[in-house]
Coordinates of C-alpha atoms in Angstrom, one line a residue:
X27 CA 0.0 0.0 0.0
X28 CA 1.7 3.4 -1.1
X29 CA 1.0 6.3 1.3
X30 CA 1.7 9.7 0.2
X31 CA 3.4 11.9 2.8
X32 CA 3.1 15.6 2.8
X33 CA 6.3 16.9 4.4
X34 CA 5.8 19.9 6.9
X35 CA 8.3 22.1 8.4
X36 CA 7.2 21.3 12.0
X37 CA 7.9 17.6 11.4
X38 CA 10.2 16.4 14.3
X39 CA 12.7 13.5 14.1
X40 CA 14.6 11.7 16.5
X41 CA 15.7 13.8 19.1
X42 CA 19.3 13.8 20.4
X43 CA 20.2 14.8 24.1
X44 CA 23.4 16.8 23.5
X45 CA 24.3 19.1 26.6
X46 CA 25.7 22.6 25.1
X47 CA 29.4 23.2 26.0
X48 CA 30.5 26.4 25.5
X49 CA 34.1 26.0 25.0
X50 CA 37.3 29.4 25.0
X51 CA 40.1 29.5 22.8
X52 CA 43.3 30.1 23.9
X53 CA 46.3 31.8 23.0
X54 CA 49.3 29.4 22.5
X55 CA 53.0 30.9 22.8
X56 CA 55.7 30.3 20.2
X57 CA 58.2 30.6 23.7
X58 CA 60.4 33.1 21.4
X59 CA 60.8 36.4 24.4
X60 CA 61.1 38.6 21.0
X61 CA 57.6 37.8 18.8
X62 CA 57.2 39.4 16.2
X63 CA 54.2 40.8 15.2
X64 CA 52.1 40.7 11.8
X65 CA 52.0 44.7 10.6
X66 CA 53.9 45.8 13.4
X67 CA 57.4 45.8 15.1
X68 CA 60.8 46.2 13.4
X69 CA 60.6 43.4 10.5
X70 CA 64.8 43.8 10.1
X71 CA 65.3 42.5 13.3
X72 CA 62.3 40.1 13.4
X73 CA 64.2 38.9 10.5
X74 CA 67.6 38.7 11.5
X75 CA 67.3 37.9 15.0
X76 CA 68.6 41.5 16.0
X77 CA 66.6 43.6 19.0
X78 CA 64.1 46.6 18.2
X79 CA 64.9 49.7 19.3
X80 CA 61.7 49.7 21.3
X81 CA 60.2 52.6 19.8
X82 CA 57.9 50.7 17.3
X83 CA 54.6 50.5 19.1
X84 CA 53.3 46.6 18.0
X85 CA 50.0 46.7 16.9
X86 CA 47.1 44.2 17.6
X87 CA 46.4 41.5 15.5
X88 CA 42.5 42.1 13.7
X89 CA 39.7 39.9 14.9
X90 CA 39.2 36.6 13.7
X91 CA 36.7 36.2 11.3
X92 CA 33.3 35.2 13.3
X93 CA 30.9 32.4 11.7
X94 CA 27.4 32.7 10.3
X95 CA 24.8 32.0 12.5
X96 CA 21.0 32.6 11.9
X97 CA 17.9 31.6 13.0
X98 CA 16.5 29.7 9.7
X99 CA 13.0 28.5 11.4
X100 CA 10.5 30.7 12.6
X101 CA 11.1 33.6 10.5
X102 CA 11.5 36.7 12.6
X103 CA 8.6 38.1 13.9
X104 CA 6.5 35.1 12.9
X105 CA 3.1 35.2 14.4
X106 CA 0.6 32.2 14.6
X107 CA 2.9 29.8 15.0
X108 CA 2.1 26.1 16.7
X109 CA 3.0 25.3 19.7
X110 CA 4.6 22.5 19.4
X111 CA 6.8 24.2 16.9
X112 CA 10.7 23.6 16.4
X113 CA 13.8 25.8 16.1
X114 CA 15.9 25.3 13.1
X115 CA 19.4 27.3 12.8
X116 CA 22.5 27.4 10.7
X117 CA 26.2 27.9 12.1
X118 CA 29.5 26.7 10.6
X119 CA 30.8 25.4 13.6
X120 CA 27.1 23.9 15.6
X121 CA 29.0 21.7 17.7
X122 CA 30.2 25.0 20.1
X123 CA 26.9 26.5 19.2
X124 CA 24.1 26.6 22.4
X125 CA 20.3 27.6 21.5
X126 CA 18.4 29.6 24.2
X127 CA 14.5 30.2 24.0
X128 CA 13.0 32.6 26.7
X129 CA 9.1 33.8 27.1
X130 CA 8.7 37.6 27.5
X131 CA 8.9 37.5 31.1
X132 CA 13.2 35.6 30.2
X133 CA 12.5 32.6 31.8
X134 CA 14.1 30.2 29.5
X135 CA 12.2 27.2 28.1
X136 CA 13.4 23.9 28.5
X137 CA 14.3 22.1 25.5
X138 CA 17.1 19.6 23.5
X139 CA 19.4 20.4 21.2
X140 CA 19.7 18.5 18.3
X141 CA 23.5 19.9 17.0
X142 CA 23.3 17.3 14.3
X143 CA 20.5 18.6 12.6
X144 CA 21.0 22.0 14.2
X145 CA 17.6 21.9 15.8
X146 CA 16.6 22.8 19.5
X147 CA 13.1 21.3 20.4
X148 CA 11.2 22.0 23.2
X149 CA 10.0 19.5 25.8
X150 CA 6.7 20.0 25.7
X151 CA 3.9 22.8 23.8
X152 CA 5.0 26.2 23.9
X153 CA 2.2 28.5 25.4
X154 CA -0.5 29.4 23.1
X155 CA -0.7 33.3 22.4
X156 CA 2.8 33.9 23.5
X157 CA 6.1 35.8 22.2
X158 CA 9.4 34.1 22.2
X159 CA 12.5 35.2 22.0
X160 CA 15.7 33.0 20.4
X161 CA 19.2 33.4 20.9
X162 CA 21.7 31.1 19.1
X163 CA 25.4 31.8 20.1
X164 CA 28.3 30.6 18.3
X165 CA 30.6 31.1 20.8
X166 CA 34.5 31.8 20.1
X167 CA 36.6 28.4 18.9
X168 CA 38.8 28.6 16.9
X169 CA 38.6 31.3 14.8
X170 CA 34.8 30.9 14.3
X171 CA 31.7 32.4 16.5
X172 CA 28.8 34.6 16.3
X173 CA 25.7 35.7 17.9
X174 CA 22.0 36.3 17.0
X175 CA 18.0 37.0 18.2
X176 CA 15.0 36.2 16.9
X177 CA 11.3 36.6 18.1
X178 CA 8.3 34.8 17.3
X179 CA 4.6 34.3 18.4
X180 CA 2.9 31.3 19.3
X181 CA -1.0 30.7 17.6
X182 CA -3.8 31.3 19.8
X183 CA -6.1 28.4 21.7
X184 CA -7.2 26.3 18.8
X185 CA -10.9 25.4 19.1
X186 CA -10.9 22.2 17.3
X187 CA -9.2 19.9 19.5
X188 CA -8.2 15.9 19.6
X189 CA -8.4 14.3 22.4
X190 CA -5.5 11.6 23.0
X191 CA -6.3 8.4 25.8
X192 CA -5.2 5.4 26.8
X193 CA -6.7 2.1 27.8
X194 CA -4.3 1.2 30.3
X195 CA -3.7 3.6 33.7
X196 CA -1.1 4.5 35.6
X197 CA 0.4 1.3 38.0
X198 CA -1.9 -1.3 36.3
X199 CA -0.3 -4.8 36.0
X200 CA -0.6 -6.6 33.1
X201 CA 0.4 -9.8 30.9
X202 CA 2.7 -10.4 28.6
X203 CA 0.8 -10.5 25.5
X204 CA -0.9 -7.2 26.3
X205 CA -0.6 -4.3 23.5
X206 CA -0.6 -0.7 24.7
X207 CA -3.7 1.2 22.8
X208 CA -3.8 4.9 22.3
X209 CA -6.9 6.2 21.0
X210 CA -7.7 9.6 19.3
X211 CA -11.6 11.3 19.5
X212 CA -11.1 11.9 15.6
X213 CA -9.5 10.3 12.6
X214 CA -6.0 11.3 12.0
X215 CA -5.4 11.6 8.3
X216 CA -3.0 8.7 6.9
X217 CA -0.1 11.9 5.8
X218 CA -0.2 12.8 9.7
X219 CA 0.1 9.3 11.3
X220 CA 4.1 9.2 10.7
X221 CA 4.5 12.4 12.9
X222 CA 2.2 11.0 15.0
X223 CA 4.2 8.3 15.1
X224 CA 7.5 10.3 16.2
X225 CA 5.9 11.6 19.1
X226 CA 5.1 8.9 21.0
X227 CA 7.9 7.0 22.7
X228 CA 7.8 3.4 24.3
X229 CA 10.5 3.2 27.1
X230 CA 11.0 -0.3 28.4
X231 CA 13.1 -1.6 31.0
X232 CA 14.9 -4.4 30.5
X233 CA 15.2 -2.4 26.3
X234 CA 13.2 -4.4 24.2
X235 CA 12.5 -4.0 20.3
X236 CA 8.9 -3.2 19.2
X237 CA 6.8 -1.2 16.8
X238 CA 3.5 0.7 16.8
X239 CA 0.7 -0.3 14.2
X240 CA -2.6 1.4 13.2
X241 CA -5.4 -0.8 13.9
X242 CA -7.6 2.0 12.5
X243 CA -7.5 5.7 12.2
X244 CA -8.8 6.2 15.8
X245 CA -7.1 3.9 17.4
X246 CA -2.8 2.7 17.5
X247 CA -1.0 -0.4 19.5
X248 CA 3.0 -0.9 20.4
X249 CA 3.5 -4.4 20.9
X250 CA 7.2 -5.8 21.3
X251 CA 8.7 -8.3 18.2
X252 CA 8.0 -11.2 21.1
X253 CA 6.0 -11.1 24.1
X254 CA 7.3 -8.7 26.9
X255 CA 10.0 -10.0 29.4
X256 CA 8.2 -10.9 32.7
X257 CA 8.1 -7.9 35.2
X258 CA 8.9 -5.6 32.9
X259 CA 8.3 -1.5 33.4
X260 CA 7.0 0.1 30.6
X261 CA 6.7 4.0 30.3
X262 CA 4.5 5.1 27.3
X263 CA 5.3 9.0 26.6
X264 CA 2.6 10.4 23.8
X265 CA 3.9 14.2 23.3
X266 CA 0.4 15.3 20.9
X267 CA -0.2 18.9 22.6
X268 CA -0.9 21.3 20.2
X269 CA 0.6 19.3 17.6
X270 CA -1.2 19.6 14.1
X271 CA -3.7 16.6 13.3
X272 CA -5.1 17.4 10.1
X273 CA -7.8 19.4 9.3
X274 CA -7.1 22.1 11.6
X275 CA -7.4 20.2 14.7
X276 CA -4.7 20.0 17.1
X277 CA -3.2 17.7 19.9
X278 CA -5.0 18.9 22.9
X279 CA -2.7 17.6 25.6
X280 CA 0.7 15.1 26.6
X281 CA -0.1 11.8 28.2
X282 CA 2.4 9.3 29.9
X283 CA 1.7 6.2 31.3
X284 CA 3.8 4.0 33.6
X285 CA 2.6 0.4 33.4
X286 CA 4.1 -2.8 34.7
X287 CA 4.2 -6.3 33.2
X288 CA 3.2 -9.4 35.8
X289 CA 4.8 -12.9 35.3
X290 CA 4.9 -14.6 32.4
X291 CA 1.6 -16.7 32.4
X292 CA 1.0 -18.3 28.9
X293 CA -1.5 -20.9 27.5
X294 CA -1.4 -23.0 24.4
X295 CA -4.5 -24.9 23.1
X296 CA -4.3 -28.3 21.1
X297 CA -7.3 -29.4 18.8
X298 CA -5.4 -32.3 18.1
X299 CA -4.7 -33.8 21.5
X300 CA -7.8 -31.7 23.1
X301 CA -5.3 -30.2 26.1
X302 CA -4.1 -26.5 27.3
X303 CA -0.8 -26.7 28.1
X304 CA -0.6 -23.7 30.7
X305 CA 3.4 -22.5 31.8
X306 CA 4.7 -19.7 34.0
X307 CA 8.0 -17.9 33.6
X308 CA 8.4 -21.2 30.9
X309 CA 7.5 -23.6 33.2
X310 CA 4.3 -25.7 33.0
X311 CA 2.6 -26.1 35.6
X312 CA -0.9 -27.1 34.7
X313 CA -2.2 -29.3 32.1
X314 CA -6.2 -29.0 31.3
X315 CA -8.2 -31.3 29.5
X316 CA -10.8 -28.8 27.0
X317 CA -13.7 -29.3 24.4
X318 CA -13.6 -26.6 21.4
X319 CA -16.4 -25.4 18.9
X320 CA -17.6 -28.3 17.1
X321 CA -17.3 -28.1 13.4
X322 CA -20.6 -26.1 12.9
X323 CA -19.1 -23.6 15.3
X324 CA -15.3 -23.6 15.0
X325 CA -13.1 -22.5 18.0
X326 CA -10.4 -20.1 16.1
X327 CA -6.6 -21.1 15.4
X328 CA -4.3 -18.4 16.4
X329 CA -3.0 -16.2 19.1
X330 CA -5.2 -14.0 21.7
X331 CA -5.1 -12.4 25.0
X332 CA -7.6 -12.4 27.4
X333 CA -9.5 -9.0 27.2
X334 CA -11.9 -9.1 30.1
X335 CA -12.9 -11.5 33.3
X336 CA -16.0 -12.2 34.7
X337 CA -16.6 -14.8 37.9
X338 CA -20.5 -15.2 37.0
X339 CA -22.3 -14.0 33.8
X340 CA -25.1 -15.2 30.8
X341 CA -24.3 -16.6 28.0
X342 CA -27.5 -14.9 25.5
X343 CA -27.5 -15.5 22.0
X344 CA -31.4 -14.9 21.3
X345 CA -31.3 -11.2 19.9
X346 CA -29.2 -12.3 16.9
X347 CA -30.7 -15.7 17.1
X348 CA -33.9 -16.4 18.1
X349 CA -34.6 -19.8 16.9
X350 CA -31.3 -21.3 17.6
X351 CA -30.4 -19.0 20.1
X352 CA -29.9 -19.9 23.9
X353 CA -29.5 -18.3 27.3
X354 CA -27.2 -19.8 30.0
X355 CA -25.6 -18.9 33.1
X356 CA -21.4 -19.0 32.8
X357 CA -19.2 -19.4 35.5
X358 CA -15.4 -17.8 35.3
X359 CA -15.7 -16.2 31.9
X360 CA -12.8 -15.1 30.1
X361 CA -13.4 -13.1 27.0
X362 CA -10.9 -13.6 24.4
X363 CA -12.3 -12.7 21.1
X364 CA -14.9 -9.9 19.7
X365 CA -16.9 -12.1 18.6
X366 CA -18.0 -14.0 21.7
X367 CA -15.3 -16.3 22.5
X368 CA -14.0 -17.1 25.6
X369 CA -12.3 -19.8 28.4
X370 CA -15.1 -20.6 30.5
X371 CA -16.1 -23.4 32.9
X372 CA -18.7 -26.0 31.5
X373 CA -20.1 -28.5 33.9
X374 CA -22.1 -30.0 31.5
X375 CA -19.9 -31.0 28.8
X376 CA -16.8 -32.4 31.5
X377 CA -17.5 -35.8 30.2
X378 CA -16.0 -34.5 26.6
X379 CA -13.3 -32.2 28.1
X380 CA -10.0 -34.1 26.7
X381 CA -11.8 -35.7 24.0
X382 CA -14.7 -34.4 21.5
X383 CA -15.5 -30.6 20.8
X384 CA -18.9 -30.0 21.7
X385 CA -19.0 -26.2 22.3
X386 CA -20.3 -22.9 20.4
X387 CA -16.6 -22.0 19.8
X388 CA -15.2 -21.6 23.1
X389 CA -12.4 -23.6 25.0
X390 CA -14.7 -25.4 27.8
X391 CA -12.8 -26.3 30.7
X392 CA -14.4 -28.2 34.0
X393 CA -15.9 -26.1 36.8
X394 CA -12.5 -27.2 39.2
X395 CA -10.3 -26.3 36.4
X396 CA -12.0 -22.9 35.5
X397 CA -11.8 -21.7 38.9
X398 CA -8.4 -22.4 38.8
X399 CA -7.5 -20.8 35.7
X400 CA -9.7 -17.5 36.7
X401 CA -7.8 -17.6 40.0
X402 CA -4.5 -16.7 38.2
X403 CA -4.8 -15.2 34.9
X404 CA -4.4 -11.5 34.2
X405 CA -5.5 -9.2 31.6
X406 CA -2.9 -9.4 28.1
X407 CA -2.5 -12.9 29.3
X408 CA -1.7 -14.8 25.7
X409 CA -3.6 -18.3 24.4
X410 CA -2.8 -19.8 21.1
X411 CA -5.3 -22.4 19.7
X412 CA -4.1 -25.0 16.6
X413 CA -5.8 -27.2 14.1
X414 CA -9.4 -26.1 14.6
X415 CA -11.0 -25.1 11.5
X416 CA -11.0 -22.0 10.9
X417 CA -7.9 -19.2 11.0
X418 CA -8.2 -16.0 14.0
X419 CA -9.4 -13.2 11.7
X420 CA -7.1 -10.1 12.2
X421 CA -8.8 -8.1 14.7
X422 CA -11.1 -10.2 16.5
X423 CA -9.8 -9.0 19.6
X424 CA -6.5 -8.1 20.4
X425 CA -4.6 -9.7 17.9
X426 CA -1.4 -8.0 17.6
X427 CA 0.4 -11.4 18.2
X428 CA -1.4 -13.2 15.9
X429 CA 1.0 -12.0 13.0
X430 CA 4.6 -12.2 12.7
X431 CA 6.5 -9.0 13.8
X432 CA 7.6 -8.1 10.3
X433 CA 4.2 -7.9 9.0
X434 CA 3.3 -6.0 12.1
X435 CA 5.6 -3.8 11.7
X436 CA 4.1 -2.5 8.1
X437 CA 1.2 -1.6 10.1
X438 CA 3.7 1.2 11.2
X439 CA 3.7 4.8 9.5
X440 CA 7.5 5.2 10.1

């Protein structure tokens, strides 16, 4: 699928921490007691060794010539500028070059510099309605320097806002199959999803590789190229305020999340031998004898997480189907699919647990062994089924494990 990308100014790459260094130069001796000097002094005796009569005033050497530097991005005096706008400069020498942005009352803004790409960014929105001032110094090193200011004015409040949330919160535990989901109140425009993209940073400790993917216009996931490392801490940073969405609408605010990854609690599902294997932190320590769909109602081959737990519930499949349709009380439901499948306990069919598939679809496991399953499992806890008859469709549920990380990874705007 070809996307076309329309470049913008604003658009922010990867940012470099680089702490400005402001570095003198210094005058080196030649260790000769009689220098001489250029347009000045008594050039016989410079020549020949012999001393001056100390009458010839020496005159100063002229000022090195300074370097360029200039505020390329905003213009001077720009007005309506975004807030979560960028500073681009130019200097010949950027590596002894420091960026400075103050408000109007000179309290300076805290930002990076990007030497590199000679770009200072700041760490969050600007205020909205504000003048700026920018001063890039290219201090004194050898030879080269420089100084310049430039003011600018951010854009007022924009009215047409997009809200940014996620579904986990702040401290909430998790399994290892869990995606983290950003969602926006609006669709943001396919040319905008890249810089989106770039502004939302996944920190995880222990480091582990992973992507984001659009599931949909409204909605994004980060999922790592395997399942997360047990006990991991993950720190989501989204950086949207008053960033340009399309359309005129605007990031209305930053959001971080801190979230923490439980033990590794994973379940795999046979057809062929009618048995969940269950393991934590790669250990097995349960294995559960299950009935699947039967062949008029399929269970689904493929990977899934559990989505949402519930100890007691009811089953009801009369509004979509009254004829064939039935009502029945479920005990330790675990939802796992969209579409209405889940791990559940069923008493009556225990007498084909292990051996024929007898359900609507879903993986029936005795009362005992559901209330043992419900006792421990977690929300982003991961189950693969094999060998039924019919394949996981791609985003029944959360099924950002059900693909291989390459092919994930094309879901990504980057």
């Amino acid at each position: 699928m070809s996307i076309s990308r329309v470049r913008r100014p604003w658009r922010f790459a990867a940012v470099a921490l680089i702490a400005g260094t402001v570095l003198l130069s210094s005058g080196c001796g030649h260790g000769d007691k009689s220098p001489s000097w250029q347009g000045g002094g008594d050039s016989s005796a410079a020549a020949g060794g012999g001393t001056g009569s100390g009458n010839d005033a020496a005159s100063p050497s002229p000022s090195p010539t300074l370097s360029t530097v200039a505020v390329v991005s905003p213009a001077a005096d720009a007005t309506n500028v975004v807030a979560a706008i960028e500073v681009k400069y130019t200097s010949e020498d950027p590596e002894n070059t420091s960026v400075a942005v103050t408000d109007a009352g000179g309290n300076e803004v805290k930002g990076t510099l990007d030497k590199d790409s000679k770009v200072w960014r700041p760490d969050k929105a600007l205020a909205y309605g504000t003048k700026y001032t920018v001063t890039v110094n290219g201090t004194a090193s050898e030879g080269k320097g420089g100084s310049t200011t430039s003011t600018f004015t951010t854009m007022a409040k924009p009215s047409k806002i997009i809200r940014v949330t996620s579904f986990l919160g702040d401290g909430q535990v998790v399994g290892v199959g869990m995606p983290l989901i950003i969602k926006f109140s609006r669709a943001i425009p396919a040319s905008y999803r890249d810089d989106v993209e770039r502004r939302m940073t996944v920190t995880a400790t222990p480091s582990q590789e992973g992507s984001w993917g659009w599931i949909s216009p409204t909605e994004v996931h980060y999922r790592p190229k395997v399942f997360w490392k047990a006990n991991s801490k993950v720190f989501t940073d989204v950086r949207l305020a008053g960033v340009p969405l399309g359309n005129g609408y605007y990031g209305k605010s930053d959001l971080t999340v801190d979230t923490k990854i439980g033990r590794s609690f994973v379940m795999t599902v046979s057809n062929k031998t009618k048995q969940m294997t269950v393991k934590q932190d790669g250990k097995v320590i349960k294995t559960i004898p299950v009935s699947l769909g039967k062949k008029s109602t399929p269970s689904s081959s493929g990977t899934m997480v559990v989505m949402e737990k519930a100890r007691h519930t009811v089953f009801d499949t009369t509004d979509t189907d009254p004829v064939n349709g039935y009502k029945t009380p479920i005990d330790f439901a675990q939802r796992i699919t969209w579409s209405g499948q889940f791990i559940h306990a069923a008493p009556w069919s225990e007498g084909k647990q292990g051996h024929v598939n007898v359900s609507h679809g879903c993986v029936n496991v005795s009362e005992a062994m559901g209330a043992w399953l419900f006792s421990r499992t977690m929300m982003g806890d991961p189950i693969t089924v094999s060998g039924t008859e019919e394949k996981l469709k791609q985003g029944n549920g959360w099924t950002d494990f059900n693909v291989s990380y390459s092919a994930w990874k094309k879901l990504s705007y980057l």
